Coordinates of C-alpha atoms and ligand atoms in Angstrom, one line a residue:
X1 CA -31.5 44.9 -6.8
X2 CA -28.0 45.7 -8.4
X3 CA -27.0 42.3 -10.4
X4 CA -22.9 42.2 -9.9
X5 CA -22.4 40.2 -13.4
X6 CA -19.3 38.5 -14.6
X7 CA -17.7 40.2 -17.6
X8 CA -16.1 37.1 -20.1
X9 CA -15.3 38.0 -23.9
X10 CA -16.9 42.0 -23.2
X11 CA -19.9 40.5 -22.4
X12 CA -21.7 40.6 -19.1
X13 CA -23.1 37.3 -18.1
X14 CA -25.3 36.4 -15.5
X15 CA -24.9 32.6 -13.8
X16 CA -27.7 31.1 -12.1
X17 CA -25.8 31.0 -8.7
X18 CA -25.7 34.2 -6.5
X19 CA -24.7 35.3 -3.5
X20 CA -25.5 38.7 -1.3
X21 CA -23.4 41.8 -1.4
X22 CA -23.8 43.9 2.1
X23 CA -22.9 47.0 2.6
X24 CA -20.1 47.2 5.7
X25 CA -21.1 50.4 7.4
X26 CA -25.0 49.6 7.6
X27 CA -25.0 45.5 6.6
X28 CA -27.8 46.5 4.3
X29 CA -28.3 44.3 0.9
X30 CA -26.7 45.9 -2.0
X31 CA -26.7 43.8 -4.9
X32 CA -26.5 40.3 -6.0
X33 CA -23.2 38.7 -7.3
X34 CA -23.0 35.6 -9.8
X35 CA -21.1 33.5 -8.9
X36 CA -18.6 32.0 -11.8
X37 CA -17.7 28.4 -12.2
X38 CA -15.9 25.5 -14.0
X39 CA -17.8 26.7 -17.5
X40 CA -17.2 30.5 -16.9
X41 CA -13.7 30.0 -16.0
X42 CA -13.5 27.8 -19.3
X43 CA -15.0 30.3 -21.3
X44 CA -13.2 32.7 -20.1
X45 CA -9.8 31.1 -20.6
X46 CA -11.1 30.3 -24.1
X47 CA -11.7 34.1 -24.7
X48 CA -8.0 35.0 -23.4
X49 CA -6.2 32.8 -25.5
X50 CA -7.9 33.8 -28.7
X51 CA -7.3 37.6 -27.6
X52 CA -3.8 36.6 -27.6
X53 CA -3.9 35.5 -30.9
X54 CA -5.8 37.9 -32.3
X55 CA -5.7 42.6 -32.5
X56 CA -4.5 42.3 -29.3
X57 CA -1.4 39.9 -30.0
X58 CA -0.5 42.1 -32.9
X59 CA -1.0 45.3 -31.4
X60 CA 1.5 47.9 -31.1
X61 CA 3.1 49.0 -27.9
X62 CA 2.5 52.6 -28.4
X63 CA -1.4 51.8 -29.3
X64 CA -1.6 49.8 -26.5
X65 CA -0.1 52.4 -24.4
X66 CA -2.6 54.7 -26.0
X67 CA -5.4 52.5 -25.1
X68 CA -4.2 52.7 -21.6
X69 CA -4.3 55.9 -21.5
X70 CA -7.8 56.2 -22.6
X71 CA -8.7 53.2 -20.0
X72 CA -7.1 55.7 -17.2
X73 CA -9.0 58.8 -18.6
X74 CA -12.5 56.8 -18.7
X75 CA -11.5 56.0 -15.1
X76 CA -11.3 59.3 -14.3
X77 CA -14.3 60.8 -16.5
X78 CA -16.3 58.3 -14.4
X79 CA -14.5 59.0 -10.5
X80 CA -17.9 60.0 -9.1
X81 CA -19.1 56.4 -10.3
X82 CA -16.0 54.2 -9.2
X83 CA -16.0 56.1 -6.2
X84 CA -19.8 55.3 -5.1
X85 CA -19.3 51.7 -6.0
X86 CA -16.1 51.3 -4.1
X87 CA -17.8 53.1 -1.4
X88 CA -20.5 50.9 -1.2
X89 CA -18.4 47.6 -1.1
X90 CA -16.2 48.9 1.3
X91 CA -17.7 51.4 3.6
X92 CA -14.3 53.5 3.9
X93 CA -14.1 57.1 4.1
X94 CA -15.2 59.0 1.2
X95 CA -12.1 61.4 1.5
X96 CA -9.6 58.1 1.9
X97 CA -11.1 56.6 -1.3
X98 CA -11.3 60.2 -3.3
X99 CA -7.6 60.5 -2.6
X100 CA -6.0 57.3 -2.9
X101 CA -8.2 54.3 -4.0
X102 CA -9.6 55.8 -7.3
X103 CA -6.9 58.1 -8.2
X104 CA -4.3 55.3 -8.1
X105 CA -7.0 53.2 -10.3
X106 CA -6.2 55.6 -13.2
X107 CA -2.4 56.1 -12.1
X108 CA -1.7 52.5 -12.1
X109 CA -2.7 52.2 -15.7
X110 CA -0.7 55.6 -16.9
X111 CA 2.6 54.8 -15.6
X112 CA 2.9 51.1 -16.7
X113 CA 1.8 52.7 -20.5
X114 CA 4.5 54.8 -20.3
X115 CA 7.3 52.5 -19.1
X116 CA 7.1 49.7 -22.0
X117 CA 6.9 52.1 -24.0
X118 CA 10.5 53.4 -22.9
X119 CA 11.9 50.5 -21.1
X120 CA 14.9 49.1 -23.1
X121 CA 16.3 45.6 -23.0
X122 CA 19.9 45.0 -22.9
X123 CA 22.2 44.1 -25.7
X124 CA 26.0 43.0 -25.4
X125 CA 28.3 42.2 -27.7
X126 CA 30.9 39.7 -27.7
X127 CA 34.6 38.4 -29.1
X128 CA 34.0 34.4 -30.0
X129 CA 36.6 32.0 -30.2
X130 CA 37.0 32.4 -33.9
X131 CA 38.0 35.6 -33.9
X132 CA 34.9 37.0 -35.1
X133 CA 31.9 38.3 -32.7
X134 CA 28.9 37.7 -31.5
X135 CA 25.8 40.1 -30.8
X136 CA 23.2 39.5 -27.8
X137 CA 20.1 41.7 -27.8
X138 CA 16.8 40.3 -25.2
X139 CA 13.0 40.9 -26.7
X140 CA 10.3 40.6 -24.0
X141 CA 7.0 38.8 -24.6
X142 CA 4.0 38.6 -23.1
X143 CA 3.3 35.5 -20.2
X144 CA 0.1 34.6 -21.8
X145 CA -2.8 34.7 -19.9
X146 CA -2.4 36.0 -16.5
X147 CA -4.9 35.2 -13.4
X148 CA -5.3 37.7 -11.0
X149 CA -6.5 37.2 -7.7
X150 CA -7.4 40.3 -5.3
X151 CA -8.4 41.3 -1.9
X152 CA -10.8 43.6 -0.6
X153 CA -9.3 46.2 1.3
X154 CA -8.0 48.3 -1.5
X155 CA -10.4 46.3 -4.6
X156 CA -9.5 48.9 -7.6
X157 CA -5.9 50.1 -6.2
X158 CA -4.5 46.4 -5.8
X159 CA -6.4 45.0 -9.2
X160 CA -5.3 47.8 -11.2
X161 CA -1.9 47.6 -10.0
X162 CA -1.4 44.4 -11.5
X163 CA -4.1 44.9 -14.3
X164 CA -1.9 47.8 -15.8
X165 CA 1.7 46.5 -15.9
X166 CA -0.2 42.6 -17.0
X167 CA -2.0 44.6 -20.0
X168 CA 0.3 47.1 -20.9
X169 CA 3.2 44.1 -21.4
X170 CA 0.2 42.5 -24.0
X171 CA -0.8 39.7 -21.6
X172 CA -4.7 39.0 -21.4
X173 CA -5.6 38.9 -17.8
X174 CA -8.8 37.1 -16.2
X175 CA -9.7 39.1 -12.3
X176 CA -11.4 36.9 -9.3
X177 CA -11.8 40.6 -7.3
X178 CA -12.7 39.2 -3.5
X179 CA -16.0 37.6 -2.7
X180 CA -16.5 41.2 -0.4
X181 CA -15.7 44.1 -3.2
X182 CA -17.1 43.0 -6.5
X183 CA -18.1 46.3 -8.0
X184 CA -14.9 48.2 -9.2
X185 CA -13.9 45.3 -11.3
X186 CA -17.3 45.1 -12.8
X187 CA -17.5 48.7 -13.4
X188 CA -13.8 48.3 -14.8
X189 CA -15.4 46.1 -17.8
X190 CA -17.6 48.8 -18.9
X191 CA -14.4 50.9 -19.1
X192 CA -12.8 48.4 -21.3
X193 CA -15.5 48.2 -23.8
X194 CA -15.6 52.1 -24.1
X195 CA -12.2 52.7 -25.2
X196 CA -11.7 49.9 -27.4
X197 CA -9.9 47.2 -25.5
X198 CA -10.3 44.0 -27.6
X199 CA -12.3 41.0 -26.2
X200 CA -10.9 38.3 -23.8
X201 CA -8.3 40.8 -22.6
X202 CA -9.8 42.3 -19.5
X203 CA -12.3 39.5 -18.0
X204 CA -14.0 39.3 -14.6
X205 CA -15.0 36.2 -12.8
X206 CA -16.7 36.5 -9.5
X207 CA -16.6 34.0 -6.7
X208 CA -14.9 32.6 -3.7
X209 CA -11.5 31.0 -3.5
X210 CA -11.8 27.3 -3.0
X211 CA -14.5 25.0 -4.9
X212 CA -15.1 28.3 -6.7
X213 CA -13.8 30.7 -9.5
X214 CA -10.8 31.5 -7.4
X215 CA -9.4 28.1 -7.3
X216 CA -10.4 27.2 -10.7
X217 CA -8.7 29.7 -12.1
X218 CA -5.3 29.1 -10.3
X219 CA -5.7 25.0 -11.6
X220 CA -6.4 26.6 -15.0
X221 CA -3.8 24.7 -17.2
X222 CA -4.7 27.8 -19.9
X223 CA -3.5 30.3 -17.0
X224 CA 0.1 31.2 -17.6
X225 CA 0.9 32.6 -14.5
X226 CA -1.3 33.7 -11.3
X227 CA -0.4 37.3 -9.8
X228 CA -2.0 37.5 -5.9
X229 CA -2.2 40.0 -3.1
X230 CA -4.0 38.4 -0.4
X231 CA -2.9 36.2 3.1
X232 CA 0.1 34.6 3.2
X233 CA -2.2 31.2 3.6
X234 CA -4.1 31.6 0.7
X235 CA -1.1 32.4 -1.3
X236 CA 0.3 28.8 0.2
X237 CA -2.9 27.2 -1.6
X238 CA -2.5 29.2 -4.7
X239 CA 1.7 28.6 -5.1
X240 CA 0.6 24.6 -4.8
X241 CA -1.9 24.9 -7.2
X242 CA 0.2 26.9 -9.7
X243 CA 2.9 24.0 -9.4
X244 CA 1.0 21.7 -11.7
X245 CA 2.7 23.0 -14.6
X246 CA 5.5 24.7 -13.0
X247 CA 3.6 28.2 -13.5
X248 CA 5.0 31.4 -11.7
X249 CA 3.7 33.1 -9.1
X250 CA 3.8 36.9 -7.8
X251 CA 3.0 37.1 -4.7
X252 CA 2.0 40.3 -2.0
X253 CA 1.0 38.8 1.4
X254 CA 0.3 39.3 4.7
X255 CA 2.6 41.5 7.5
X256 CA 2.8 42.4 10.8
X257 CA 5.0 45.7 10.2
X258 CA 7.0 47.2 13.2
X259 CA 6.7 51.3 13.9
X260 CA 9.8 52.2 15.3
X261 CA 10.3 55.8 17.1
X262 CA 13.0 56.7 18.4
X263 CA 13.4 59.6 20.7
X264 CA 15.0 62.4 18.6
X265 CA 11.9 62.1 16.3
X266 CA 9.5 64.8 15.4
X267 CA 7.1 63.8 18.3
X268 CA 3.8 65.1 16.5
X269 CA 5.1 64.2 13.0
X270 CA 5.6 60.3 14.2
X271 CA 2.2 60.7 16.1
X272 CA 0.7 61.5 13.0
X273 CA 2.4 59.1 10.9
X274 CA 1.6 56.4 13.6
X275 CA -1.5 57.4 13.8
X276 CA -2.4 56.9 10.1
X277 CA -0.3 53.3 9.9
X278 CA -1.9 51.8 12.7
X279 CA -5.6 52.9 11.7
X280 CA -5.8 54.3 8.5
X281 CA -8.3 52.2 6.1
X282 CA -9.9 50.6 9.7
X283 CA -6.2 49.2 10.1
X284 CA -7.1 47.1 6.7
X285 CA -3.9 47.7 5.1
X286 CA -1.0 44.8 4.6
X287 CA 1.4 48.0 5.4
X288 CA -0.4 49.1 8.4
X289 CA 1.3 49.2 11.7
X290 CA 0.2 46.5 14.5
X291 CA 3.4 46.1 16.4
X292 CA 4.6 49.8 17.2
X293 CA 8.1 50.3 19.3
X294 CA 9.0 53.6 21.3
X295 CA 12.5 54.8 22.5
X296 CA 12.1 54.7 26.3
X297 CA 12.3 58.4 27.1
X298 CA 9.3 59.3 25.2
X299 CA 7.2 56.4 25.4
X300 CA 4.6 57.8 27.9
X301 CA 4.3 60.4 26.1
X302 CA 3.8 58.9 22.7
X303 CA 1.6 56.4 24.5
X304 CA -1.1 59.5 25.6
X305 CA -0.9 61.3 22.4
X306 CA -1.5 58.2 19.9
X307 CA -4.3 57.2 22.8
X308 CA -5.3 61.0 22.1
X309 CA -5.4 60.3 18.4
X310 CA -7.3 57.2 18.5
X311 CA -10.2 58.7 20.8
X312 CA -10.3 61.9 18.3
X313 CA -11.2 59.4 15.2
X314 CA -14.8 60.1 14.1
X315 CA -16.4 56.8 13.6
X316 CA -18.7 56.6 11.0
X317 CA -20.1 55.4 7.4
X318 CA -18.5 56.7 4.4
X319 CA -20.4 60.3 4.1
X320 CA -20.2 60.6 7.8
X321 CA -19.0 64.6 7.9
X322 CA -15.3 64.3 9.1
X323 CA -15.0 60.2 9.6
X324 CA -11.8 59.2 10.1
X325 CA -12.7 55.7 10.9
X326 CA -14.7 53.6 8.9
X327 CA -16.3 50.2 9.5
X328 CA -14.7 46.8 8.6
X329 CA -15.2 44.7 6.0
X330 CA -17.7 42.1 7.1
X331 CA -19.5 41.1 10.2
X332 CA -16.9 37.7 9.7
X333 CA -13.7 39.7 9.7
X334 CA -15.5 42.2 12.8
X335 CA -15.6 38.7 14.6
X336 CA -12.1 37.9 14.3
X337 CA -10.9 41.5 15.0
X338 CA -12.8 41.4 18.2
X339 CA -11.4 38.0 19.0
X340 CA -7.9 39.5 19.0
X341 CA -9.3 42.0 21.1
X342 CA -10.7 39.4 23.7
X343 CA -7.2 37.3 23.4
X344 CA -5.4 40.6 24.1
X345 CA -7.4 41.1 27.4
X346 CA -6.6 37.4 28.3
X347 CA -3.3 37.6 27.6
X348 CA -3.1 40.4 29.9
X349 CA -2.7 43.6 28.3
X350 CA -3.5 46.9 29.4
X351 CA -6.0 48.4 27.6
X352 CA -5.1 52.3 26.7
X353 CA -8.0 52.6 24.9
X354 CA -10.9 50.7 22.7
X355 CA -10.9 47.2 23.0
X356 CA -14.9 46.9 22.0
X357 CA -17.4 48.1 20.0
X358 CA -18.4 51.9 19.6
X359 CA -22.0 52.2 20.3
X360 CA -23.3 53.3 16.8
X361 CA -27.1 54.9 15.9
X362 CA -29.5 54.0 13.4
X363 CA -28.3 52.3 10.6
X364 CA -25.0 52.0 11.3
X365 CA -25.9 50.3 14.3
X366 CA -25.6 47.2 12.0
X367 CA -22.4 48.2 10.4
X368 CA -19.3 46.2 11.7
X369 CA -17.4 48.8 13.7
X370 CA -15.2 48.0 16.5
X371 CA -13.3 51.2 18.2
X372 CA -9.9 51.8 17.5
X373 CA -7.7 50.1 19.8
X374 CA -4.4 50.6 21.6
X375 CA -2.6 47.7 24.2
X376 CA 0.8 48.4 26.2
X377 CA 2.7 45.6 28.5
X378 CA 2.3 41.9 26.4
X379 CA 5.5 39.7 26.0
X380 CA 6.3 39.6 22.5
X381 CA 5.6 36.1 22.9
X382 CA 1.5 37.2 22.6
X383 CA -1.1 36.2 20.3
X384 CA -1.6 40.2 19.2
X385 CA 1.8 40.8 18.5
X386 CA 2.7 38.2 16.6
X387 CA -0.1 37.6 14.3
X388 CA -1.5 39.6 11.5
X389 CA -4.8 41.2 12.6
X390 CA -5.9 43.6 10.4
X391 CA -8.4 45.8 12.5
X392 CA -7.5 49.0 13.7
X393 CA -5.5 47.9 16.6
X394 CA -1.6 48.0 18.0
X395 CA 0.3 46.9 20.7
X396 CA 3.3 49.8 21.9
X397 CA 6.1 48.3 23.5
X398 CA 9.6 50.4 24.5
X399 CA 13.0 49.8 23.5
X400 CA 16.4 51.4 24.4
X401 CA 18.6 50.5 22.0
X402 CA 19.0 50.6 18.0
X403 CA 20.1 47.1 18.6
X404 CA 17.1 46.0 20.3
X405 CA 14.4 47.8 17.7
X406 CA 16.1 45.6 15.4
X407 CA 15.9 42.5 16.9
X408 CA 12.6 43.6 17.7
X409 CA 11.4 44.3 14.2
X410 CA 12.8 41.1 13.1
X411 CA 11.2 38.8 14.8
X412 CA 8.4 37.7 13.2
X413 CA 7.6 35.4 10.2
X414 CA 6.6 38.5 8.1
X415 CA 8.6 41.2 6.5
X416 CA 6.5 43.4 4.5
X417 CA 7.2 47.1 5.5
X418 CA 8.5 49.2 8.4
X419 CA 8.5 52.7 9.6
X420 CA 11.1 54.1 11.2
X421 CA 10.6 58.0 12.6
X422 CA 14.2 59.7 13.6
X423 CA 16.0 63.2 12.7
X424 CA 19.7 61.0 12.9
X425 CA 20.5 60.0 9.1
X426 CA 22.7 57.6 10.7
X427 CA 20.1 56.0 12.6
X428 CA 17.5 56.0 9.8
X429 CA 19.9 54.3 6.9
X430 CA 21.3 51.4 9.2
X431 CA 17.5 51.1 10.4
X432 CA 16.9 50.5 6.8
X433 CA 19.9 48.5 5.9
X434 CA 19.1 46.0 8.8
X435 CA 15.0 45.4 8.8
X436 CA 14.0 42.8 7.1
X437 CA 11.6 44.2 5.4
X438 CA 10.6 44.7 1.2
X439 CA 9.3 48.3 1.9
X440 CA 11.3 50.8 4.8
X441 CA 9.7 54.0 4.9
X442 CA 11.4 56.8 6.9
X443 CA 9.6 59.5 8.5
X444 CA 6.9 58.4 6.3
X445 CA 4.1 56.2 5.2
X446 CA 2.6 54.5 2.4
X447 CA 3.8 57.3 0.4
X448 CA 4.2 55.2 -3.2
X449 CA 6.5 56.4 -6.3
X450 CA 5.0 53.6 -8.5
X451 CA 8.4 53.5 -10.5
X452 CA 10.0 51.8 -7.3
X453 CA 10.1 48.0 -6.2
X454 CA 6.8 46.8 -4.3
X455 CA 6.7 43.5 -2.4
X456 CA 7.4 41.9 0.8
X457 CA 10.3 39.9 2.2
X458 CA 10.0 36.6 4.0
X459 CA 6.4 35.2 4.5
X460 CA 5.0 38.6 3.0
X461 CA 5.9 37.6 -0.9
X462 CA 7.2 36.4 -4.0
X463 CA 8.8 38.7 -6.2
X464 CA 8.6 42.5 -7.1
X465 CA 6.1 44.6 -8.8
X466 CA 6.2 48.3 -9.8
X467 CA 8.1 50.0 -12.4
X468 CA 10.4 48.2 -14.4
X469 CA 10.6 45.4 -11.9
X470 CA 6.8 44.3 -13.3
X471 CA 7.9 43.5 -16.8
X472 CA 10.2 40.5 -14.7
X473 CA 6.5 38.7 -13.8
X474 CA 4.8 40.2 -17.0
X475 CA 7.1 39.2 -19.4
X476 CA 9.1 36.4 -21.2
X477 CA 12.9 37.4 -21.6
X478 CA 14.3 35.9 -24.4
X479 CA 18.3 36.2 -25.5
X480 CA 18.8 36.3 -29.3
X481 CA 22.3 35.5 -29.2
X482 CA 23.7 36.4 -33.5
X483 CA 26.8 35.4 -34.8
X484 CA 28.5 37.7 -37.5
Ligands
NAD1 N1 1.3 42.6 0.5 C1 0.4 43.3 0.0 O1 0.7 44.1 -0.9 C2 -1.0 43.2 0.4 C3 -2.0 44.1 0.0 C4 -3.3 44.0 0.5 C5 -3.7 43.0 1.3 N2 -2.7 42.1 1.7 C6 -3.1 41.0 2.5 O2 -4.4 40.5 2.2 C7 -5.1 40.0 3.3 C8 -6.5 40.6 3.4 O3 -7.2 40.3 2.2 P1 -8.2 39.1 2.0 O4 -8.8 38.7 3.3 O5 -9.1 39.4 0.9 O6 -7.2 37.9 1.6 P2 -7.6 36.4 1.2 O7 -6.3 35.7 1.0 O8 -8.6 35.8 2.1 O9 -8.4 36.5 -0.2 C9 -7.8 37.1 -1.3 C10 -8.4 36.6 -2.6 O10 -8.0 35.2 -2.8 C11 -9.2 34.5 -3.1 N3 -8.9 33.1 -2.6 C12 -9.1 32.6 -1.4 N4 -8.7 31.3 -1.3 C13 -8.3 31.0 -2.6 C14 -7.8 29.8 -3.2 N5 -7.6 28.7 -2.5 N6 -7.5 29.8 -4.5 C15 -7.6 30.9 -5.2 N7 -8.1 32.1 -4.7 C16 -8.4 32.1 -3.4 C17 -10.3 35.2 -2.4 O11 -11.5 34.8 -2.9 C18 -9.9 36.6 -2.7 O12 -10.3 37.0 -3.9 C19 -4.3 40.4 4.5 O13 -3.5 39.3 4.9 C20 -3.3 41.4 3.9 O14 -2.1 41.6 4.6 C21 -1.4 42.1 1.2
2VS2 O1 -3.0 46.9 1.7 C1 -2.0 47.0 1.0 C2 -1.6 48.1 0.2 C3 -0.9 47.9 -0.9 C4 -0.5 49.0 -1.7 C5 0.0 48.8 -3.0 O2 0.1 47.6 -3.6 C6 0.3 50.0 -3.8 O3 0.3 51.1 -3.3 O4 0.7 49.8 -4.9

């Protein structure tokens, strides 16, 4: 049975505590995972703090971008291996992990390398009341030791994405990868040791949140700061127990993104795109699309052909030839999807297609799939439209007015992302200027240039992350103000 160890000081270390790994498309036992507490998470701070202080602390930037680099490449030497692993945890689509999940593993460490290396900070110089003058230049240092907390829908995209910019600013960083998806970060340690990353800067710690590594981490007065993408609630939990020393937070939550169409857009182009952000990853992704808004004249239409869409998604296990549709995480998260789907029905809505569980054969017939699902005619008022649900699921509603898809798309606690599908530049730029949202794409989706700001708005986050706007959570500014 595969033993899913912790990784403290670039050693893997067993605990006497375990708990089971299952595999989402089948619900078959894949491995054991030890479960870290109090003592690991001591230890582990223990090893981070000394890796500040030692060939780490003193370490170039360009040979720590190198060693990034190499971390990237041993990523990539070893796809067929991250890729089985995050496979197995998640029981997504082999082509959806091949293209995105492992190749933005690697990316996420390359382009972080590459901007401290050619970020500047800013200098200014000054006239002081003497008459003489004054110079200001700003040096960046490392946070210290940084906890990072992940989820389990994207495990080695979202750690990675924090890993990267944390390490390549010199910070040590200590991972709690979700209780669901702890083999990527495991894997991850093996990388580390390869290329030559010191000790204590790259440390695992498996577990659950509360009463477990998760939360002992966050209280860890050793921890300088705690970076999280998770639900908005956890994040409450996590930003009260970072207050006990004032420590910062970044933060990327939950959503409940609006789809906006209006009725000049390229009809199969927003099909497509609609199609993808309301289902892609089993609808598992905080960008996705649950709340989707049609310009009146084509919203029949649009309704058939997304219901069209939905029906033609294969349903199957991650080597399933041509799935398009994988399973959900865990027969716990199944549960609540289906609840939504139950509440929906109560509530009323008409049910264009799904709403239950595809019959499945053989081993999958254990696997937590529920059908991809499509409601029309619920108030906004609704249970299913206004909270986050994260299944494969929306609710399509018309509107007749830029105005009203607005107001529409505002209302709601969240304000992760959007997407808005028009031909009328006019349209699409005041669509952009007026949702409240930290990500707007246009005739797009969850098409990343990891140079550009990343976060969410309102209930959806704390703060920025992605290209230079990482070094403000990674970093210490400090002025040096000189008088000549
Ligand atoms: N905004 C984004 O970029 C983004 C990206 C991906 C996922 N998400 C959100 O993540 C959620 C799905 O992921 P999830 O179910 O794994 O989230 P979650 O909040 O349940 O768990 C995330 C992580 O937090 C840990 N945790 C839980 N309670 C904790 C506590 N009290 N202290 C410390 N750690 C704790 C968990 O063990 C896990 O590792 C959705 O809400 C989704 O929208 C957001
Ligand atoms: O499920 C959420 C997806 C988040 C994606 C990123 O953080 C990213 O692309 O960097």
């Amino acid at each position: 049975m595969k033993q899913f160890l912790n990784f403290i000081d670039g050693d893997f270390v067993a605990t006497g505590k375990t708990f089971d790994k299952r595999a989402p498309a089948t619900n078959q036992l894949i491995g054991q995972v030890h479960e870290a507490g109090q003592a690991e998470v001591d230890a582990a701070v223990a090893a981070a703090r000394a890796a500040l202080k030692g060939e780490w602390g003193r370490m170039s930037v360009v040979r720590r971008a190198e060693l990034l680099h190499a971390v990237a490449d041993e990523i990539n030497r070893r796809f067929d291996e991250f890729l089985a692993a995050e496979l197995a945890d998640t029981g997504k689509p082999h082509a959806l992990a091949s293209h995105i999940d492992i190749p933005r593993g690697a990316a996420n460490f390359k382009i972080f390398a590459d901007i401290v290396k050619n970020v500047p900070t800013e200098s200014f110089q000054m006239s002081t009341p003497d008459g003489g003058t004054a110079i200001s230049y700003a040096l960046r240092s490392p946070l210290g030791v940084v906890g990072v907390i992940c989820p389990w829908n994207l495990p080695l995209l979202l750690m990675t994405w924090k890993v990267g910019p944390a390490l390549a600013c010199g910070n040590t960083v200590i991972v709690k990868p979700s209780e669901e998806t702890p083999a990527t970060a495991t894997l991850l340690g093996e990388v580390m040791n390869a290329v030559g990353i010191p000790k204590g800067v790259y440390q695992v710690l498996h577990g659950f949140g509360p009463g477990s590594a998760g939360e002992f981490i966050t209280r860890h007065p050793g921890v300088n700061g705690i970076t999280f993408t998770g639900e908005t609630r956890t994040g409450e939990a996590i930003m009260a127990a970072a207050a006990k020393g004032v420590r910062p937070v970044s933060f990327e939550l939950g959503g409940k993104n609006a789809g906006i169409v209006f009725a000049d857009a390229d009809f199969d182009k927003a099909v497509a795109g609609i199609t993808r952000s309301a289902f892609e990853n089993c609808g598992q992704v905080c960008l996705g699309t649950e709340r989707v808004y049609v310009q009146r004249p084509i919203f029949d239409r649009f309704v058939a052909a997304l219901k069209g869409k939905a029906e033609a998604l294969k349903i199957g296990g991650p080597d399933t030839p041509g799935v398009g549709l994988g399973p959900l995480i865990s027969a716990e998260h199944k549960a609540k999807v289906l609840s939504y789907y139950a509440k929906a029905k109560a509530e009323g809505a008409t049910v264009v297609t799904g709403g239950g569980e595809p019959p499945m054969l053989g081993l999958l017939a254990e696997g937590h799939f529920v059908q991809p699902t499509i409601w029309t005619g619920l108030p906004e008022s609704s249970t299913v439209i206004r909270e986050e649900i994260f299944g494969p699921c929306c609710h399509i509603a018309p509107f007749d007015t830029e105005e009203e898809a607005i107001a529409l798309a505002n209302a709601t606690d969240y304000g992760l992302a959007t997407t808005v599908w028009t031909q009328d530049l006019g349209t699409a730029h005041r669509m952009a200027a007026a949702i409240e949202v930290g990500l707007c794409w246009i005739n797009s989706w969850f098409l990343r240039d990891l140079r550009t700001a990343f976060g969410g708005a309102k209930a959806s986050g704390i703060g920025r992350e992605g290209g230079v706007h990482s070094l403000e959570f990674y970093t210490e500014l400090r002025n040096v103000m000189v008088k000549l």
